[in-house]
mmCIF file of C-alpha atoms in Angstrom:
data_model
loop_
_atom_site.group_PDB
_atom_site.id
_atom_site.type_symbol
_atom_site.label_atom_id
_atom_site.label_comp_id
_atom_site.label_asym_id
_atom_site.label_seq_id
_atom_site.Cartn_x
_atom_site.Cartn_y
_atom_site.Cartn_z
ATOM 1 C CA VAL I 1 18.962 -21.298 26.816
ATOM 2 C CA GLU I 2 19.444 -24.828 27.691
ATOM 3 C CA PRO I 3 17.382 -28.032 24.909
ATOM 4 C CA ARG I 4 14.213 -28.816 26.243
ATOM 5 C CA TYR I 5 13.976 -25.732 28.789
ATOM 6 C CA PHE I 6 10.906 -25.595 28.199
ATOM 7 C CA GLU I 7 9.036 -28.092 28.693
ATOM 8 C CA LEU I 8 10.230 -27.243 32.367
ATOM 9 C CA ALA I 9 6.579 -25.480 32.522
ATOM 10 C CA GLU I 10 4.230 -26.125 33.989
ATOM 11 C CA MET I 11 0.903 -26.344 31.607
ATOM 12 C CA ASP I 12 -3.182 -27.716 32.603
ATOM 13 C CA LEU I 13 -3.361 -29.002 29.267
ATOM 14 C CA ALA I 14 -7.167 -29.811 29.857
ATOM 15 C CA HIS I 15 -7.630 -25.633 31.603
ATOM 16 C CA TRP I 16 -7.112 -24.205 28.369
ATOM 17 C CA GLN I 17 -8.565 -26.689 26.659
ATOM 18 C CA LYS I 18 -11.426 -25.828 28.289
ATOM 19 C CA VAL I 19 -11.337 -22.079 27.574
ATOM 20 C CA ALA I 20 -10.686 -22.450 24.200
ATOM 21 C CA ALA I 21 -13.859 -23.961 24.089
ATOM 22 C CA GLU I 22 -16.361 -21.428 26.098
ATOM 23 C CA LYS I 23 -14.620 -18.965 24.009
ATOM 24 C CA TYR I 24 -14.410 -20.370 20.514
ATOM 25 C CA PRO I 25 -17.224 -23.020 21.003
ATOM 26 C CA HIS I 26 -17.747 -23.399 16.795
ATOM 27 C CA GLY I 27 -13.694 -23.273 16.311
ATOM 28 C CA LEU I 28 -10.915 -20.421 16.117
ATOM 29 C CA PRO I 29 -12.769 -17.891 13.190
ATOM 30 C CA LYS I 30 -11.597 -17.115 10.188
ATOM 31 C CA PRO I 31 -8.497 -15.106 9.433
ATOM 32 C CA PHE I 32 -10.208 -12.166 8.848
ATOM 33 C CA SER I 33 -8.018 -8.427 8.769
ATOM 34 C CA SER I 34 -9.526 -4.439 8.730
ATOM 35 C CA ASP I 35 -5.882 -3.281 8.345
ATOM 36 C CA PRO I 36 -4.796 -1.914 4.794
ATOM 37 C CA THR I 37 -1.348 -3.201 5.693
ATOM 38 C CA GLN I 38 -2.218 -6.036 5.540
ATOM 39 C CA TRP I 39 -2.226 -9.445 2.920
ATOM 40 C CA LEU I 40 -5.698 -10.172 4.377
ATOM 41 C CA PHE I 41 -7.067 -7.020 3.663
ATOM 42 C CA ASN I 42 -10.585 -7.718 1.361
ATOM 43 C CA GLY I 43 -9.236 -4.058 -0.516
ATOM 44 C CA HIS I 44 -12.714 -2.592 -0.364
ATOM 45 C CA PRO I 45 -13.231 0.856 1.480
ATOM 46 C CA ALA I 46 -16.718 0.042 3.625
ATOM 47 C CA GLY I 47 -14.715 -1.590 6.839
ATOM 48 C CA ALA I 48 -11.803 -0.428 5.933
ATOM 49 C CA ASP I 49 -9.558 1.331 8.481
ATOM 50 C CA GLN I 50 -9.017 4.025 6.286
ATOM 51 C CA PRO I 51 -11.586 4.000 4.089
ATOM 52 C CA LEU I 52 -10.340 7.176 2.203
ATOM 53 C CA HIS I 53 -6.781 5.377 1.820
ATOM 54 C CA VAL I 54 -8.085 2.349 0.145
ATOM 55 C CA ALA I 55 -10.495 4.318 -1.990
ATOM 56 C CA VAL I 56 -7.286 6.242 -3.037
ATOM 57 C CA ALA I 57 -5.851 3.230 -3.665
ATOM 58 C CA ARG I 58 -8.081 1.616 -6.074
ATOM 59 C CA LEU I 59 -8.880 4.901 -8.081
ATOM 60 C CA LEU I 60 -5.337 4.741 -9.033
ATOM 61 C CA GLY I 61 -5.816 0.462 -9.963
ATOM 62 C CA TYR I 62 -4.507 -0.791 -6.715
ATOM 63 C CA GLN I 63 -5.529 -3.787 -5.610
ATOM 64 C CA TRP I 64 -4.367 -6.306 -2.261
ATOM 65 C CA PRO I 65 -2.965 -9.770 -2.432
ATOM 66 C CA ARG I 66 -6.055 -12.060 -2.279
ATOM 67 C CA GLN I 67 -7.688 -10.131 -5.050
ATOM 68 C CA THR I 68 -4.524 -10.601 -7.147
ATOM 69 C CA GLY I 69 -4.992 -14.452 -7.065
ATOM 70 C CA SER I 70 -3.009 -15.624 -3.895
ATOM 71 C CA SER I 71 -4.098 -17.374 -1.234
ATOM 72 C CA PHE I 72 -4.023 -17.713 2.613
ATOM 73 C CA PRO I 73 -5.335 -20.440 5.159
ATOM 74 C CA ASP I 74 -8.709 -20.172 4.932
ATOM 75 C CA CYS I 75 -8.050 -17.024 3.571
ATOM 76 C CA PRO I 76 -9.094 -18.128 -0.505
ATOM 77 C CA ALA I 77 -8.496 -15.974 -3.733
ATOM 78 C CA LEU I 78 -11.520 -13.005 -4.326
ATOM 79 C CA GLY I 79 -12.388 -12.314 -7.083
ATOM 80 C CA PRO I 80 -14.534 -8.746 -9.291
ATOM 81 C CA ASP I 81 -16.237 -6.759 -6.337
ATOM 82 C CA GLY I 82 -17.640 -4.658 -8.449
ATOM 83 C CA LEU I 83 -14.796 -1.155 -8.172
ATOM 84 C CA GLU I 84 -12.959 -1.792 -10.713
ATOM 85 C CA LYS I 85 -14.525 -0.850 -13.676
ATOM 86 C CA LEU I 86 -14.094 3.164 -11.245
ATOM 87 C CA ALA I 87 -10.553 2.458 -11.390
ATOM 88 C CA ASP I 88 -8.397 4.705 -13.590
ATOM 89 C CA ASP I 89 -7.069 2.782 -16.922
ATOM 90 C CA ASP I 90 -3.332 4.550 -16.966
ATOM 91 C CA GLY I 91 -3.059 4.731 -12.849
ATOM 92 C CA ILE I 92 -2.760 8.457 -12.814
ATOM 93 C CA VAL I 93 -4.914 10.563 -11.334
ATOM 94 C CA PRO I 94 -4.867 14.804 -11.409
ATOM 95 C CA ILE I 95 -5.275 15.700 -8.225
ATOM 96 C CA ASN I 96 -6.901 18.908 -10.212
ATOM 97 C CA PRO I 97 -8.875 18.164 -14.497
ATOM 98 C CA VAL I 98 -6.329 17.662 -16.785
ATOM 99 C CA ARG I 99 -7.134 16.149 -20.045
ATOM 100 C CA GLY I 100 -10.339 16.151 -19.744
ATOM 101 C CA GLU I 101 -10.800 13.967 -16.455
ATOM 102 C CA PRO I 102 -12.739 15.202 -13.536
ATOM 103 C CA ALA I 103 -10.694 16.157 -10.016
ATOM 104 C CA ALA I 104 -9.452 13.938 -7.650
ATOM 105 C CA ASP I 105 -11.916 14.147 -5.215
ATOM 106 C CA GLU I 106 -15.337 13.820 -7.136
ATOM 107 C CA ARG I 107 -14.167 10.058 -8.772
ATOM 108 C CA VAL I 108 -12.747 8.701 -4.711
ATOM 109 C CA VAL I 109 -16.614 10.342 -3.610
ATOM 110 C CA ALA I 110 -17.992 8.180 -6.365
ATOM 111 C CA LEU I 111 -16.434 5.098 -5.558
ATOM 112 C CA LEU I 112 -16.755 5.280 -1.831
ATOM 113 C CA ARG I 113 -20.494 5.743 -3.244
ATOM 114 C CA ASP I 114 -20.823 2.354 -4.439
ATOM 115 C CA ALA I 115 -18.160 0.783 -2.596
ATOM 116 C CA TYR I 116 -21.065 1.768 0.489
ATOM 117 C CA LYS I 117 -24.282 0.833 -1.516
ATOM 118 C CA SER I 118 -22.811 -1.887 -2.284
ATOM 119 C CA ALA I 119 -22.021 -3.496 1.367
ATOM 120 C CA GLY I 120 -25.207 -2.058 2.316
ATOM 121 C CA ILE I 121 -24.563 1.234 3.624
ATOM 122 C CA THR I 122 -26.017 4.723 2.449
ATOM 123 C CA PHE I 123 -23.539 7.443 1.497
ATOM 124 C CA ASP I 124 -23.945 10.658 2.238
ATOM 125 C CA HIS I 125 -22.043 14.155 1.331
ATOM 126 C CA SER I 126 -21.714 14.589 5.278
ATOM 127 C CA MET I 127 -19.338 11.102 5.596
ATOM 128 C CA ILE I 128 -16.359 12.421 3.739
ATOM 129 C CA GLY I 129 -16.073 15.336 6.354
ATOM 130 C CA LYS I 130 -16.226 11.644 9.774
ATOM 131 C CA LEU I 131 -14.154 9.823 7.087
ATOM 132 C CA ILE I 132 -11.804 12.974 6.489
ATOM 133 C CA SER I 133 -10.608 13.334 10.722
ATOM 134 C CA GLU I 134 -10.746 9.429 11.318
ATOM 135 C CA SER I 135 -8.322 9.618 8.874
ATOM 136 C CA GLY I 136 -5.864 12.453 11.719
ATOM 137 C CA SER I 137 -6.435 15.182 9.403
ATOM 138 C CA ASN I 138 -7.984 19.384 10.148
ATOM 139 C CA CYS I 139 -8.281 19.120 6.044
ATOM 140 C CA SER I 140 -12.452 21.318 5.536
ATOM 141 C CA SER I 141 -12.538 19.520 2.027
ATOM 142 C CA LEU I 142 -11.561 16.237 0.453
ATOM 143 C CA GLY I 143 -10.366 18.100 -1.960
ATOM 144 C CA GLU I 144 -7.284 19.557 0.654
ATOM 145 C CA TRP I 145 -7.211 16.747 2.131
ATOM 146 C CA LEU I 146 -5.919 15.386 -0.973
ATOM 147 C CA LEU I 147 -4.198 17.853 -1.950
ATOM 148 C CA THR I 148 -2.277 18.699 1.054
ATOM 149 C CA ASP I 149 -3.014 15.299 3.648
ATOM 150 C CA PHE I 150 -2.873 12.405 1.931
ATOM 151 C CA PHE I 151 0.899 11.219 0.402
ATOM 152 C CA GLU I 152 1.855 12.594 3.940
ATOM 153 C CA GLN I 153 -0.304 9.530 5.865
ATOM 154 C CA HIS I 154 -0.319 7.762 2.654
ATOM 155 C CA CYS I 155 3.496 7.225 3.742
ATOM 156 C CA LYS I 156 3.717 6.833 7.295
ATOM 157 C CA LEU I 157 0.273 4.843 7.363
ATOM 158 C CA PHE I 158 3.133 2.103 4.922
ATOM 159 C CA HIS I 159 5.790 2.593 6.283
ATOM 160 C CA HIS I 160 7.516 4.838 3.983
ATOM 161 C CA ARG I 161 7.560 2.775 1.141
ATOM 162 C CA PRO I 162 4.286 4.329 -0.290
ATOM 163 C CA PHE I 163 2.776 2.980 -3.572
ATOM 164 C CA LEU I 164 1.611 5.564 -4.119
ATOM 165 C CA TRP I 165 2.977 8.605 -5.483
ATOM 166 C CA HIS I 166 1.888 12.122 -5.241
ATOM 167 C CA ILE I 167 4.307 14.617 -8.163
ATOM 168 C CA TRP I 168 3.214 18.111 -8.151
ATOM 169 C CA ASP I 169 5.134 21.544 -10.010
ATOM 170 C CA GLY I 170 5.175 22.556 -6.312
ATOM 171 C CA ARG I 171 2.182 25.493 -6.662
ATOM 172 C CA LYS I 172 -1.432 24.181 -4.548
ATOM 173 C CA ASP I 173 -2.651 25.488 -7.014
ATOM 174 C CA GLY I 174 -0.399 24.046 -10.193
ATOM 175 C CA PHE I 175 -0.215 20.660 -11.375
ATOM 176 C CA ASN I 176 -0.715 17.834 -8.710
ATOM 177 C CA VAL I 177 -0.395 13.829 -9.649
ATOM 178 C CA LEU I 178 -1.663 11.177 -7.810
ATOM 179 C CA VAL I 179 0.414 8.030 -9.598
ATOM 180 C CA ASN I 180 0.039 4.026 -8.873
ATOM 181 C CA TYR I 181 3.964 3.783 -8.543
ATOM 182 C CA HIS I 182 3.533 -0.125 -9.185
ATOM 183 C CA LEU I 183 2.389 0.704 -13.085
ATOM 184 C CA LEU I 184 5.354 3.485 -12.931
ATOM 185 C CA ALA I 185 7.655 0.233 -12.303
ATOM 186 C CA ALA I 186 6.134 -2.015 -14.824
ATOM 187 C CA ALA I 187 8.615 -4.344 -16.862
ATOM 188 C CA GLY I 188 10.008 -3.193 -19.917
ATOM 189 C CA ASP I 189 9.015 -0.597 -21.009
ATOM 190 C CA GLY I 190 6.297 -0.080 -19.072
ATOM 191 C CA GLY I 191 6.759 1.843 -17.169
ATOM 192 C CA ARG I 192 8.792 4.560 -18.920
ATOM 193 C CA GLN I 193 6.113 4.592 -21.057
ATOM 194 C CA LEU I 194 3.609 5.787 -18.454
ATOM 195 C CA LEU I 195 6.352 8.685 -17.133
ATOM 196 C CA GLU I 196 7.044 9.747 -20.809
ATOM 197 C CA LYS I 197 2.037 9.357 -20.876
ATOM 198 C CA LEU I 198 2.949 11.451 -17.625
ATOM 199 C CA THR I 199 5.540 14.497 -18.518
ATOM 200 C CA TYR I 200 4.739 14.917 -22.587
ATOM 201 C CA ALA I 201 0.826 14.425 -21.763
ATOM 202 C CA TYR I 202 -0.626 15.459 -19.106
ATOM 203 C CA LEU I 203 1.587 18.148 -18.194
ATOM 204 C CA LYS I 204 1.225 18.936 -21.481
ATOM 205 C CA ASP I 205 -2.012 19.444 -21.250
ATOM 206 C CA TRP I 206 -2.184 21.527 -18.436
ATOM 207 C CA ILE I 207 1.247 24.456 -19.666
ATOM 208 C CA ASP I 208 -1.334 24.347 -22.906
ATOM 209 C CA ARG I 209 -4.116 25.406 -21.314
ATOM 210 C CA GLN I 210 -1.687 27.593 -18.889
ATOM 211 C CA HIS I 211 -0.230 29.649 -22.022
ATOM 212 C CA ALA I 212 -3.801 30.040 -23.244
ATOM 213 C CA GLY I 213 -4.052 32.020 -19.397
ATOM 214 C CA VAL I 214 -1.708 34.219 -20.304
ATOM 215 C CA LYS I 215 -2.557 34.968 -22.839
ATOM 216 C CA ASN I 216 -5.513 35.536 -21.600
ATOM 217 C CA GLY I 217 -4.527 37.763 -18.847
ATOM 218 C CA ASP I 218 -5.822 35.552 -16.319
ATOM 219 C CA ALA I 219 -4.165 35.822 -12.861
ATOM 220 C CA GLY I 220 -1.534 33.389 -11.701
ATOM 221 C CA ALA I 221 -1.917 31.967 -14.848
ATOM 222 C CA GLU I 222 2.450 32.865 -15.904
ATOM 223 C CA ALA I 223 3.758 31.320 -12.676
ATOM 224 C CA ARG I 224 1.699 28.298 -13.065
ATOM 225 C CA LEU I 225 3.449 28.413 -16.565
ATOM 226 C CA ALA I 226 6.473 28.350 -15.018
ATOM 227 C CA ALA I 227 6.737 25.737 -12.194
ATOM 228 C CA ALA I 228 4.707 23.465 -14.362
ATOM 229 C CA VAL I 229 7.796 24.363 -17.468
ATOM 230 C CA LYS I 230 10.575 23.506 -14.722
ATOM 231 C CA LEU I 231 8.570 20.165 -13.343
ATOM 232 C CA GLN I 232 8.505 19.498 -17.094
ATOM 233 C CA LYS I 233 12.457 19.704 -17.602
ATOM 234 C CA GLU I 234 12.947 18.056 -13.872
ATOM 235 C CA LEU I 235 10.883 15.078 -15.423
ATOM 236 C CA ILE I 236 12.822 14.583 -18.844
ATOM 237 C CA LYS I 237 15.942 14.721 -16.630
ATOM 238 C CA ILE I 238 14.074 11.685 -15.207
ATOM 239 C CA ILE I 239 13.175 9.675 -18.067
ATOM 240 C CA ASP I 240 16.521 10.342 -19.647
ATOM 241 C CA GLY I 241 18.250 9.235 -16.084
ATOM 242 C CA GLU I 242 21.652 10.297 -16.156
ATOM 243 C CA ALA I 243 23.051 10.780 -13.335
ATOM 244 C CA PRO I 244 22.319 12.138 -10.910
ATOM 245 C CA TYR I 245 19.062 11.512 -11.982
ATOM 246 C CA ASP I 246 19.665 7.223 -12.385
ATOM 247 C CA ILE I 247 18.991 4.832 -10.836
ATOM 248 C CA PHE I 248 21.770 2.648 -9.186
ATOM 249 C CA VAL I 249 20.873 -0.921 -7.323
ATOM 250 C CA ARG I 250 24.411 -2.153 -5.044
ATOM 251 C CA TRP I 251 23.533 -5.990 -5.898
ATOM 252 C CA LYS I 252 23.745 -5.666 -9.895
ATOM 253 C CA PRO I 253 26.784 -6.301 -11.205
ATOM 254 C CA MET I 254 27.398 -2.871 -13.830
ATOM 255 C CA SER I 255 26.168 -4.183 -16.898
ATOM 256 C CA GLU I 256 22.677 -3.805 -15.228
ATOM 257 C CA GLN I 257 21.843 -1.480 -14.025
ATOM 258 C CA ALA I 258 19.273 0.497 -15.230
ATOM 259 C CA VAL I 259 19.665 3.326 -18.342
ATOM 260 C CA GLY I 260 16.723 5.845 -18.798
ATOM 261 C CA TRP I 261 13.956 5.197 -15.905
ATOM 262 C CA HIS I 262 13.372 1.725 -16.743
ATOM 263 C CA PRO I 263 13.171 0.329 -12.366
ATOM 264 C CA ASP I 264 13.110 -2.998 -11.972
ATOM 265 C CA ILE I 265 9.810 -2.480 -8.633
ATOM 266 C CA ASN I 266 11.745 -6.155 -7.416
ATOM 267 C CA ASP I 267 14.881 -3.093 -6.150
ATOM 268 C CA GLY I 268 12.406 -2.015 -4.575
ATOM 269 C CA VAL I 269 10.558 1.794 -4.279
ATOM 270 C CA ARG I 270 13.890 3.025 -1.983
ATOM 271 C CA MET I 271 15.567 2.726 -5.135
ATOM 272 C CA ASN I 272 13.177 3.918 -7.458
ATOM 273 C CA PHE I 273 12.351 6.920 -5.867
ATOM 274 C CA ARG I 274 15.792 7.809 -5.830
ATOM 275 C CA PRO I 275 15.150 10.413 -9.291
ATOM 276 C CA PHE I 276 12.576 11.844 -8.349
ATOM 277 C CA LEU I 277 13.610 12.952 -4.597
ATOM 278 C CA LEU I 278 17.267 14.090 -6.048
ATOM 279 C CA ALA I 279 15.583 16.114 -8.452
ATOM 280 C CA GLU I 280 15.676 20.404 -8.041
ATOM 281 C CA ASP I 281 13.813 20.602 -5.703
ATOM 282 C CA VAL I 282 10.130 22.403 -5.961
ATOM 283 C CA GLY I 283 8.290 22.559 -2.994
ATOM 284 C CA LYS I 284 10.332 20.996 0.864
ATOM 285 C CA LYS I 285 13.543 20.640 0.912
ATOM 286 C CA GLY I 286 14.595 16.800 -0.304
ATOM 287 C CA ALA I 287 11.511 15.438 -1.263
ATOM 288 C CA GLY I 288 12.038 16.819 -5.218
ATOM 289 C CA ILE I 289 9.378 16.730 -7.526
ATOM 290 C CA LEU I 290 7.650 14.644 -4.003
ATOM 291 C CA ARG I 291 4.971 16.194 -2.339
ATOM 292 C CA MET I 292 6.377 15.288 0.638
ATOM 293 C CA LYS I 293 9.920 13.814 1.524
ATOM 294 C CA PRO I 294 9.668 10.061 3.022
ATOM 295 C CA ASN I 295 11.911 8.494 5.602
ATOM 296 C CA ILE I 296 14.185 7.345 2.104
ATOM 297 C CA LYS I 297 18.071 7.759 2.463
ATOM 298 C CA TRP I 298 20.476 5.993 0.628
ATOM 299 C CA ASP I 299 23.867 6.088 3.394
ATOM 300 C CA LYS I 300 25.204 3.175 3.936
ATOM 301 C CA ASP I 301 23.494 0.497 4.830
ATOM 302 C CA ARG I 302 24.979 -2.684 7.044
ATOM 303 C CA GLY I 303 27.261 -5.286 6.869
ATOM 304 C CA LYS I 304 30.188 -6.213 3.908
ATOM 305 C CA GLU I 305 28.838 -8.048 0.532
ATOM 306 C CA PRO I 306 31.201 -11.152 -0.817
ATOM 307 C CA GLU I 307 33.442 -9.664 -2.982
ATOM 308 C CA ARG I 308 32.348 -9.564 -6.215
ATOM 309 C CA PRO I 309 34.966 -8.139 -9.522
ATOM 310 C CA LYS I 310 36.107 -4.811 -9.960
ATOM 311 C CA LYS I 311 35.288 -4.682 -13.176
ATOM 312 C CA ASN I 312 31.417 -4.959 -12.443
ATOM 313 C CA PHE I 313 30.919 -3.446 -8.944
ATOM 314 C CA PRO I 314 33.376 -0.956 -8.243
ATOM 315 C CA TRP I 315 31.488 0.291 -5.860
ATOM 316 C CA PHE I 316 32.326 -2.214 -3.675
ATOM 317 C CA TRP I 317 36.033 -1.791 -4.401
ATOM 318 C CA SER I 318 37.882 0.932 -1.486
ATOM 319 C CA CYS I 319 34.653 3.454 -2.028
ATOM 320 C CA ASP I 320 33.379 6.081 0.089
ATOM 321 C CA PRO I 321 31.448 8.548 -0.819
ATOM 322 C CA GLU I 322 31.559 10.623 2.338
ATOM 323 C CA ALA I 323 35.099 10.885 3.012
ATOM 324 C CA ASN I 324 36.093 11.079 -0.777
ATOM 325 C CA PRO I 325 33.137 13.533 -2.860
ATOM 326 C CA THR I 326 34.577 11.881 -5.952
ATOM 327 C CA HIS I 327 33.755 7.985 -5.186
ATOM 328 C CA GLU I 328 30.172 9.652 -6.049
ATOM 329 C CA THR I 329 29.561 9.673 -9.422
ATOM 330 C CA ASP I 330 31.696 6.857 -12.368
ATOM 331 C CA PHE I 331 33.684 5.805 -9.662
ATOM 332 C CA THR I 332 35.699 3.000 -11.325
ATOM 333 C CA GLY I 333 36.479 0.983 -7.803
ATOM 334 C CA GLY I 334 40.135 1.979 -5.411
ATOM 335 C CA ARG I 335 42.804 -1.659 -4.587
ATOM 336 C CA GLU I 336 41.259 -3.307 -2.217
ATOM 337 C CA PHE I 337 38.541 -5.019 -2.254
ATOM 338 C CA THR I 338 35.924 -3.469 1.507
ATOM 339 C CA GLY I 339 32.862 -4.314 0.929
ATOM 340 C CA GLU I 340 30.841 -1.093 1.828
ATOM 341 C CA ARG I 341 26.917 -1.051 1.280
ATOM 342 C CA TRP I 342 27.461 2.315 -0.033
ATOM 343 C CA ASN I 343 23.739 3.155 -2.117
ATOM 344 C CA GLU I 344 24.923 6.738 -2.743
ATOM 345 C CA VAL I 345 26.502 7.044 -5.967
ATOM 346 C CA HIS I 346 26.098 7.244 -9.477
ATOM 347 C CA TYR I 347 26.918 6.558 -12.914
ATOM 348 C CA THR I 348 26.565 7.990 -16.038
ATOM 349 C CA LEU I 349 24.723 6.600 -18.880
ATOM 350 C CA ALA I 350 28.110 6.556 -20.745
ATOM 351 C CA VAL I 351 29.712 4.306 -17.985
ATOM 352 C CA LYS I 352 27.150 2.267 -17.752
ATOM 353 C CA LYS I 353 25.571 1.522 -22.217
ATOM 354 C CA ALA I 354 30.035 1.072 -21.778
ATOM 355 C CA ALA I 355 29.517 -2.070 -19.243
ATOM 356 C CA ARG I 356 26.762 -3.499 -21.628
ATOM 357 C CA GLU I 357 28.721 -3.019 -24.657
ATOM 358 C CA ALA I 358 31.389 -5.025 -23.338
ATOM 359 C CA GLU I 359 29.094 -7.321 -21.842
ATOM 360 C CA SER I 360 27.268 -8.505 -25.219
ATOM 361 C CA HIS I 361 30.697 -7.933 -26.472
ATOM 362 C CA SER I 362 32.302 -10.795 -23.927
ATOM 363 C CA ALA I 363 29.129 -13.002 -23.899
ATOM 364 C CA VAL I 364 29.114 -12.826 -28.068
ATOM 365 C CA GLY I 365 32.941 -14.517 -28.056
ATOM 366 C CA LYS I 366 31.557 -17.149 -25.835
ATOM 367 C CA VAL I 367 29.450 -18.606 -28.349
ATOM 368 C CA VAL I 368 32.081 -18.394 -30.469
ATOM 369 C CA ARG I 369 34.256 -20.292 -29.047
ATOM 370 C CA SER I 370 31.710 -22.957 -27.759
#
């Protein structure tokens, strides 16, 4: 396009000023969105495009940007709306009752009732079926929707970057929980501690109940126990983070790669999702211990990296895990820098710890020399 080309287009300014004055006699309306995928959204289920999804998110303690202090032009930050008191205290919500917590569907209904009441709308149980249908589901109850359709809809709604995860043992009558990913990826040891709580408190409570059920001769208890124990083993592997249950972030040097479950939320859900999806499948193929597999993959990304030192970034040096499977784990780098953006590589704890120790010694040496 030539410079100043658009100045050749005719524009009847007076006409459009008249149209604007007729359509917006009081000026442009304030920005507003009822779409929960937008930053301007106020985080309230009543009036939202997807009330059920917003209610579940609020139950798990999620809040939208304006609720956490962010403001935008003509969209100020929002104060509490009263639903905070109904949010779960740790971001782990069992779909079936566990550890004395009520079933998730009961808690969602309680939150919806308060939300609609605060908006001046009388909420009755008959509205649940309508909301389920409007979400695009054929489920006959809220409990069934949470168990079978919620996570898949959530993934699609938020463009396959889910912030609420459905972790399960592969059985509809088994252990099923919804977890706030932002809390699972909390800074420091916060995320690891939450995953440990899920594994050794919530899941253990369920396992103990199945043990008791086996002793009492309860139907299905043995199968539920076996599935739960298998899930616990997979979660422990994720906590430990030994390959292939490791987190790998290609833009970070080896010395900064996570050791065990210590995710960096700024690396994105795609990177941090990997251990859960690569765990042994309990349900759908490729979904690991999640209810379904989001449209996420870790093959080679487009583009190439600027040159990086082989010591810190060996995966950028002649790495090709597709052509050579030996490059998938603990690849030490080839002869040439190629800069290919591979993501499906793994590093063992021993290699990561050695890199951290070497980096620490190097830093100490620099201080001594200075």
